[in-house]
């Protein structure tokens, strides 16, 4: 990624402001931050005794789990599509 293509965006996650730098649009990075914030708050509602570090790790684990399940589903659908195409 070239230096001139980086986009800097300030986002708020779980009460903290972070500066995110990436190639995606600001809207995309804000959407990611919103999803992370929502997930952290959902987990906090179930396990309010977790400190923010443990909450962040648990959020990451849950997010990676969701991502893997989606990848598995995409692979399954691609296999079904190949079978249908013959």
mmCIF file of N, CA and C in Angstrom:
data_model
loop_
_atom_site.group_PDB
_atom_site.id
_atom_site.type_symbol
_atom_site.label_atom_id
_atom_site.label_comp_id
_atom_site.label_asym_id
_atom_site.label_seq_id
_atom_site.Cartn_x
_atom_site.Cartn_y
_atom_site.Cartn_z
ATOM 1 N N UNK A 1 0.845 -1.168 0.000
ATOM 2 C CA UNK A 1 0.000 0.000 0.000
ATOM 3 C C UNK A 1 0.891 1.232 0.000
ATOM 4 N N UNK A 2 0.715 2.081 -0.980
ATOM 5 C CA UNK A 2 1.527 3.284 -1.090
ATOM 6 C C UNK A 2 1.109 4.297 -0.038
ATOM 7 N N UNK A 3 2.049 5.102 0.390
ATOM 8 C CA UNK A 3 1.803 6.082 1.454
ATOM 9 C C UNK A 3 0.671 7.036 1.093
ATOM 10 N N UNK A 4 0.581 7.454 -0.175
ATOM 11 C CA UNK A 4 -0.422 8.435 -0.561
ATOM 12 C C UNK A 4 -1.835 7.843 -0.671
ATOM 13 N N UNK A 5 -1.990 6.546 -0.534
ATOM 14 C CA UNK A 5 -3.295 5.916 -0.604
ATOM 15 C C UNK A 5 -3.871 5.595 0.773
ATOM 16 N N UNK A 6 -3.153 5.941 1.820
ATOM 17 C CA UNK A 6 -3.632 5.649 3.169
ATOM 18 C C UNK A 6 -4.662 6.682 3.601
ATOM 19 N N UNK A 7 -5.698 6.178 4.241
ATOM 20 C CA UNK A 7 -6.749 7.051 4.760
ATOM 21 C C UNK A 7 -6.719 6.954 6.281
ATOM 22 N N UNK A 8 -6.748 8.095 6.922
ATOM 23 C CA UNK A 8 -6.735 8.146 8.385
ATOM 24 C C UNK A 8 -8.126 8.526 8.868
ATOM 25 N N UNK A 9 -8.618 7.763 9.814
ATOM 26 C CA UNK A 9 -9.955 8.000 10.355
ATOM 27 C C UNK A 9 -9.927 7.826 11.861
ATOM 28 N N UNK A 10 -10.547 8.746 12.569
ATOM 29 C CA UNK A 10 -10.703 8.610 14.016
ATOM 30 C C UNK A 10 -12.036 7.916 14.284
ATOM 31 N N UNK A 11 -11.985 6.892 15.128
ATOM 32 C CA UNK A 11 -13.196 6.142 15.476
ATOM 33 C C UNK A 11 -13.257 5.972 16.985
ATOM 34 N N UNK A 12 -14.444 5.710 17.478
ATOM 35 C CA UNK A 12 -14.625 5.444 18.910
ATOM 36 C C UNK A 12 -15.077 4.009 19.080
ATOM 37 N N UNK A 13 -14.337 3.289 19.925
ATOM 38 C CA UNK A 13 -14.677 1.909 20.242
ATOM 39 C C UNK A 13 -14.667 1.770 21.756
ATOM 40 N N UNK A 14 -15.806 1.410 22.302
ATOM 41 C CA UNK A 14 -15.960 1.156 23.728
ATOM 42 C C UNK A 14 -15.442 2.315 24.586
ATOM 43 N N UNK A 15 -15.757 3.536 24.131
ATOM 44 C CA UNK A 15 -15.402 4.728 24.894
ATOM 45 C C UNK A 15 -14.014 5.284 24.637
ATOM 46 N N UNK A 16 -13.233 4.623 23.813
ATOM 47 C CA UNK A 16 -11.872 5.078 23.506
ATOM 48 C C UNK A 16 -11.805 5.516 22.048
ATOM 49 N N UNK A 17 -11.040 6.568 21.792
ATOM 50 C CA UNK A 17 -10.850 7.045 20.426
ATOM 51 C C UNK A 17 -9.565 6.447 19.866
ATOM 52 N N UNK A 18 -9.670 5.924 18.658
ATOM 53 C CA UNK A 18 -8.528 5.324 17.970
ATOM 54 C C UNK A 18 -8.372 5.983 16.609
ATOM 55 N N UNK A 19 -7.139 6.137 16.175
ATOM 56 C CA UNK A 19 -6.842 6.613 14.832
ATOM 57 C C UNK A 19 -6.530 5.368 14.009
ATOM 58 N N UNK A 20 -7.368 5.101 13.011
ATOM 59 C CA UNK A 20 -7.182 3.929 12.154
ATOM 60 C C UNK A 20 -6.640 4.404 10.807
ATOM 61 N N UNK A 21 -5.639 3.700 10.317
ATOM 62 C CA UNK A 21 -5.027 4.038 9.039
ATOM 63 C C UNK A 21 -5.159 2.832 8.126
ATOM 64 N N UNK A 22 -5.686 3.051 6.916
ATOM 65 C CA UNK A 22 -5.838 1.930 5.997
ATOM 66 C C UNK A 22 -6.182 2.383 4.598
ATOM 67 N N UNK A 23 -6.347 1.422 3.727
ATOM 68 C CA UNK A 23 -6.650 1.704 2.326
ATOM 69 C C UNK A 23 -8.157 1.794 2.067
ATOM 70 N N UNK A 24 -8.951 1.375 3.022
ATOM 71 C CA UNK A 24 -10.402 1.411 2.850
ATOM 72 C C UNK A 24 -10.931 2.827 3.093
ATOM 73 N N UNK A 25 -12.188 3.048 2.716
ATOM 74 C CA UNK A 25 -12.798 4.354 2.917
ATOM 75 C C UNK A 25 -13.018 4.618 4.408
ATOM 76 N N UNK A 26 -13.162 5.870 4.737
ATOM 77 C CA UNK A 26 -13.476 6.233 6.123
ATOM 78 C C UNK A 26 -14.776 5.579 6.556
ATOM 79 N N UNK A 27 -15.753 5.544 5.671
ATOM 80 C CA UNK A 27 -17.043 4.926 5.996
ATOM 81 C C UNK A 27 -16.873 3.450 6.331
ATOM 82 N N UNK A 28 -16.016 2.763 5.599
ATOM 83 C CA UNK A 28 -15.762 1.347 5.861
ATOM 84 C C UNK A 28 -15.126 1.173 7.243
ATOM 85 N N UNK A 29 -14.110 1.975 7.533
ATOM 86 C CA UNK A 29 -13.421 1.856 8.817
ATOM 87 C C UNK A 29 -14.356 2.223 9.974
ATOM 88 N N UNK A 30 -15.228 3.197 9.773
ATOM 89 C CA UNK A 30 -16.203 3.560 10.798
ATOM 90 C C UNK A 30 -17.201 2.428 11.017
ATOM 91 N N UNK A 31 -17.576 1.759 9.945
ATOM 92 C CA UNK A 31 -18.482 0.616 10.042
ATOM 93 C C UNK A 31 -17.841 -0.517 10.837
ATOM 94 N N UNK A 32 -16.573 -0.783 10.565
ATOM 95 C CA UNK A 32 -15.831 -1.808 11.316
ATOM 96 C C UNK A 32 -15.807 -1.441 12.797
ATOM 97 N N UNK A 33 -15.494 -0.202 13.101
ATOM 98 C CA UNK A 33 -15.429 0.242 14.492
ATOM 99 C C UNK A 33 -16.787 0.117 15.173
ATOM 100 N N UNK A 34 -17.845 0.438 14.464
ATOM 101 C CA UNK A 34 -19.191 0.322 15.020
ATOM 102 C C UNK A 34 -19.529 -1.124 15.354
ATOM 103 N N UNK A 35 -19.151 -2.035 14.477
ATOM 104 C CA UNK A 35 -19.406 -3.460 14.713
ATOM 105 C C UNK A 35 -18.604 -3.947 15.921
ATOM 106 N N UNK A 36 -17.347 -3.557 16.018
ATOM 107 C CA UNK A 36 -16.508 -3.959 17.154
ATOM 108 C C UNK A 36 -17.094 -3.399 18.449
ATOM 109 N N UNK A 37 -17.466 -2.133 18.433
ATOM 110 C CA UNK A 37 -18.048 -1.506 19.619
ATOM 111 C C UNK A 37 -19.324 -2.238 20.052
ATOM 112 N N UNK A 38 -20.177 -2.538 19.095
ATOM 113 C CA UNK A 38 -21.435 -3.245 19.396
ATOM 114 C C UNK A 38 -21.156 -4.617 20.001
ATOM 115 N N UNK A 39 -20.207 -5.353 19.421
ATOM 116 C CA UNK A 39 -19.869 -6.692 19.911
ATOM 117 C C UNK A 39 -19.301 -6.619 21.325
ATOM 118 N N UNK A 40 -18.442 -5.640 21.585
ATOM 119 C CA UNK A 40 -17.877 -5.497 22.926
ATOM 120 C C UNK A 40 -18.976 -5.211 23.946
ATOM 121 N N UNK A 41 -19.928 -4.374 23.573
ATOM 122 C CA UNK A 41 -21.025 -4.044 24.482
ATOM 123 C C UNK A 41 -21.947 -5.240 24.711
ATOM 124 N N UNK A 42 -22.159 -6.051 23.667
ATOM 125 C CA UNK A 42 -22.959 -7.273 23.815
ATOM 126 C C UNK A 42 -22.294 -8.239 24.798
ATOM 127 N N UNK A 43 -20.998 -8.415 24.651
ATOM 128 C CA UNK A 43 -20.267 -9.331 25.537
ATOM 129 C C UNK A 43 -20.243 -8.771 26.952
ATOM 130 N N UNK A 44 -20.044 -7.462 27.080
ATOM 131 C CA UNK A 44 -20.035 -6.837 28.409
ATOM 132 C C UNK A 44 -21.376 -7.036 29.124
ATOM 133 N N UNK A 45 -22.464 -7.007 28.376
ATOM 134 C CA UNK A 45 -23.788 -7.197 28.975
ATOM 135 C C UNK A 45 -23.926 -8.585 29.585
ATOM 136 N N UNK A 46 -23.251 -9.566 28.997
ATOM 137 C CA UNK A 46 -23.314 -10.943 29.482
ATOM 138 C C UNK A 46 -22.258 -11.203 30.560
ATOM 139 N N UNK A 47 -21.110 -10.538 30.425
ATOM 140 C CA UNK A 47 -19.996 -10.762 31.364
ATOM 141 C C UNK A 47 -19.449 -9.417 31.836
ATOM 142 N N UNK A 48 -20.211 -8.702 32.672
ATOM 143 C CA UNK A 48 -19.806 -7.349 33.071
ATOM 144 C C UNK A 48 -18.543 -7.279 33.932
ATOM 145 N N UNK A 49 -18.094 -8.410 34.469
ATOM 146 C CA UNK A 49 -16.902 -8.374 35.321
ATOM 147 C C UNK A 49 -15.594 -8.380 34.516
ATOM 148 N N UNK A 50 -15.665 -8.589 33.208
ATOM 149 C CA UNK A 50 -14.441 -8.612 32.399
ATOM 150 C C UNK A 50 -13.843 -7.215 32.288
ATOM 151 N N UNK A 51 -12.509 -7.130 32.443
ATOM 152 C CA UNK A 51 -11.864 -5.842 32.204
ATOM 153 C C UNK A 51 -11.778 -5.618 30.687
ATOM 154 N N UNK A 52 -11.421 -4.406 30.290
ATOM 155 C CA UNK A 52 -11.463 -4.069 28.862
ATOM 156 C C UNK A 52 -10.494 -4.901 28.027
ATOM 157 N N UNK A 53 -9.349 -5.297 28.590
ATOM 158 C CA UNK A 53 -8.407 -6.136 27.830
ATOM 159 C C UNK A 53 -8.997 -7.510 27.550
ATOM 160 N N UNK A 54 -9.565 -8.128 28.573
ATOM 161 C CA UNK A 54 -10.180 -9.445 28.375
ATOM 162 C C UNK A 54 -11.397 -9.342 27.472
ATOM 163 N N UNK A 55 -12.132 -8.264 27.600
ATOM 164 C CA UNK A 55 -13.285 -8.037 26.746
ATOM 165 C C UNK A 55 -12.855 -7.906 25.280
ATOM 166 N N UNK A 56 -11.753 -7.201 25.044
ATOM 167 C CA UNK A 56 -11.234 -7.037 23.684
ATOM 168 C C UNK A 56 -10.793 -8.370 23.094
ATOM 169 N N UNK A 57 -10.110 -9.190 23.907
ATOM 170 C CA UNK A 57 -9.661 -10.499 23.420
ATOM 171 C C UNK A 57 -10.859 -11.386 23.114
ATOM 172 N N UNK A 58 -11.834 -11.407 23.993
ATOM 173 C CA UNK A 58 -13.025 -12.223 23.764
ATOM 174 C C UNK A 58 -13.785 -11.741 22.524
ATOM 175 N N UNK A 59 -13.822 -10.442 22.315
ATOM 176 C CA UNK A 59 -14.448 -9.887 21.115
ATOM 177 C C UNK A 59 -13.700 -10.353 19.871
ATOM 178 N N UNK A 60 -12.377 -10.333 19.923
ATOM 179 C CA UNK A 60 -11.574 -10.800 18.783
ATOM 180 C C UNK A 60 -11.822 -12.277 18.508
ATOM 181 N N UNK A 61 -11.849 -13.088 19.556
ATOM 182 C CA UNK A 61 -12.094 -14.528 19.393
ATOM 183 C C UNK A 61 -13.469 -14.764 18.765
ATOM 184 N N UNK A 62 -14.476 -14.075 19.260
ATOM 185 C CA UNK A 62 -15.823 -14.233 18.709
ATOM 186 C C UNK A 62 -15.898 -13.774 17.262
ATOM 187 N N UNK A 63 -15.208 -12.683 16.945
ATOM 188 C CA UNK A 63 -15.220 -12.163 15.581
ATOM 189 C C UNK A 63 -14.527 -13.110 14.614
ATOM 190 N N UNK A 64 -13.393 -13.668 15.023
ATOM 191 C CA UNK A 64 -12.686 -14.632 14.165
ATOM 192 C C UNK A 64 -13.535 -15.893 13.996
ATOM 193 N N UNK A 65 -14.194 -16.326 15.052
ATOM 194 C CA UNK A 65 -15.091 -17.483 14.964
ATOM 195 C C UNK A 65 -16.184 -17.214 13.922
ATOM 196 N N UNK A 66 -16.821 -16.047 14.002
ATOM 197 C CA UNK A 66 -17.867 -15.692 13.041
ATOM 198 C C UNK A 66 -17.319 -15.673 11.623
ATOM 199 N N UNK A 67 -16.119 -15.122 11.461
ATOM 200 C CA UNK A 67 -15.488 -15.050 10.147
ATOM 201 C C UNK A 67 -15.221 -16.441 9.579
ATOM 202 N N UNK A 68 -14.712 -17.350 10.412
ATOM 203 C CA UNK A 68 -14.438 -18.714 9.955
ATOM 204 C C UNK A 68 -15.724 -19.433 9.555
ATOM 205 N N UNK A 69 -16.798 -19.235 10.333
ATOM 206 C CA UNK A 69 -18.076 -19.859 10.003
ATOM 207 C C UNK A 69 -18.592 -19.340 8.657
ATOM 208 N N UNK A 70 -18.424 -18.048 8.409
ATOM 209 C CA UNK A 70 -18.850 -17.484 7.127
ATOM 210 C C UNK A 70 -18.020 -18.043 5.975
ATOM 211 N N UNK A 71 -16.709 -18.171 6.179
ATOM 212 C CA UNK A 71 -15.854 -18.748 5.135
ATOM 213 C C UNK A 71 -16.256 -20.184 4.839
ATOM 214 N N UNK A 72 -16.556 -20.944 5.886
ATOM 215 C CA UNK A 72 -17.001 -22.326 5.689
ATOM 216 C C UNK A 72 -18.296 -22.360 4.893
ATOM 217 N N UNK A 73 -19.214 -21.452 5.187
ATOM 218 C CA UNK A 73 -20.502 -21.404 4.481
ATOM 219 C C UNK A 73 -20.302 -21.025 3.016
ATOM 220 N N UNK A 74 -19.414 -20.072 2.756
ATOM 221 C CA UNK A 74 -19.116 -19.677 1.370
ATOM 222 C C UNK A 74 -18.537 -20.862 0.616
ATOM 223 N N UNK A 75 -17.606 -21.574 1.240
ATOM 224 C CA UNK A 75 -17.011 -22.756 0.603
ATOM 225 C C UNK A 75 -18.079 -23.804 0.304
ATOM 226 N N UNK A 76 -18.978 -24.022 1.254
ATOM 227 C CA UNK A 76 -20.064 -24.983 1.057
ATOM 228 C C UNK A 76 -20.952 -24.560 -0.119
ATOM 229 N N UNK A 77 -21.290 -23.301 -0.196
ATOM 230 C CA UNK A 77 -22.139 -22.812 -1.287
ATOM 231 C C UNK A 77 -21.415 -22.888 -2.634
ATOM 232 N N UNK A 78 -20.114 -22.600 -2.624
ATOM 233 C CA UNK A 78 -19.341 -22.720 -3.868
ATOM 234 C C UNK A 78 -19.301 -24.164 -4.349
ATOM 235 N N UNK A 79 -19.155 -25.114 -3.427
ATOM 236 C CA UNK A 79 -19.165 -26.529 -3.792
ATOM 237 C C UNK A 79 -20.522 -26.939 -4.372
ATOM 238 N N UNK A 80 -21.594 -26.474 -3.744
ATOM 239 C CA UNK A 80 -22.929 -26.783 -4.242
ATOM 240 C C UNK A 80 -23.130 -26.195 -5.638
ATOM 241 N N UNK A 81 -22.633 -24.983 -5.850
ATOM 242 C CA UNK A 81 -22.744 -24.340 -7.153
ATOM 243 C C UNK A 81 -21.976 -25.116 -8.218
ATOM 244 N N UNK A 82 -20.762 -25.579 -7.868
ATOM 245 C CA UNK A 82 -19.977 -26.381 -8.825
ATOM 246 C C UNK A 82 -20.729 -27.659 -9.195
ATOM 247 N N UNK A 83 -21.356 -28.304 -8.215
ATOM 248 C CA UNK A 83 -22.115 -29.525 -8.482
ATOM 249 C C UNK A 83 -23.296 -29.242 -9.395
ATOM 250 N N UNK A 84 -23.968 -28.127 -9.193
ATOM 251 C CA UNK A 84 -25.103 -27.782 -10.018
ATOM 252 C C UNK A 84 -24.700 -27.452 -11.455
ATOM 253 N N UNK A 85 -23.513 -26.857 -11.622
ATOM 254 C CA UNK A 85 -23.014 -26.536 -12.953
ATOM 255 C C UNK A 85 -22.547 -27.792 -13.681
ATOM 256 N N UNK A 86 -22.243 -28.842 -12.904
ATOM 257 C CA UNK A 86 -21.838 -30.128 -13.475
ATOM 258 C C UNK A 86 -20.487 -30.069 -13.994
#
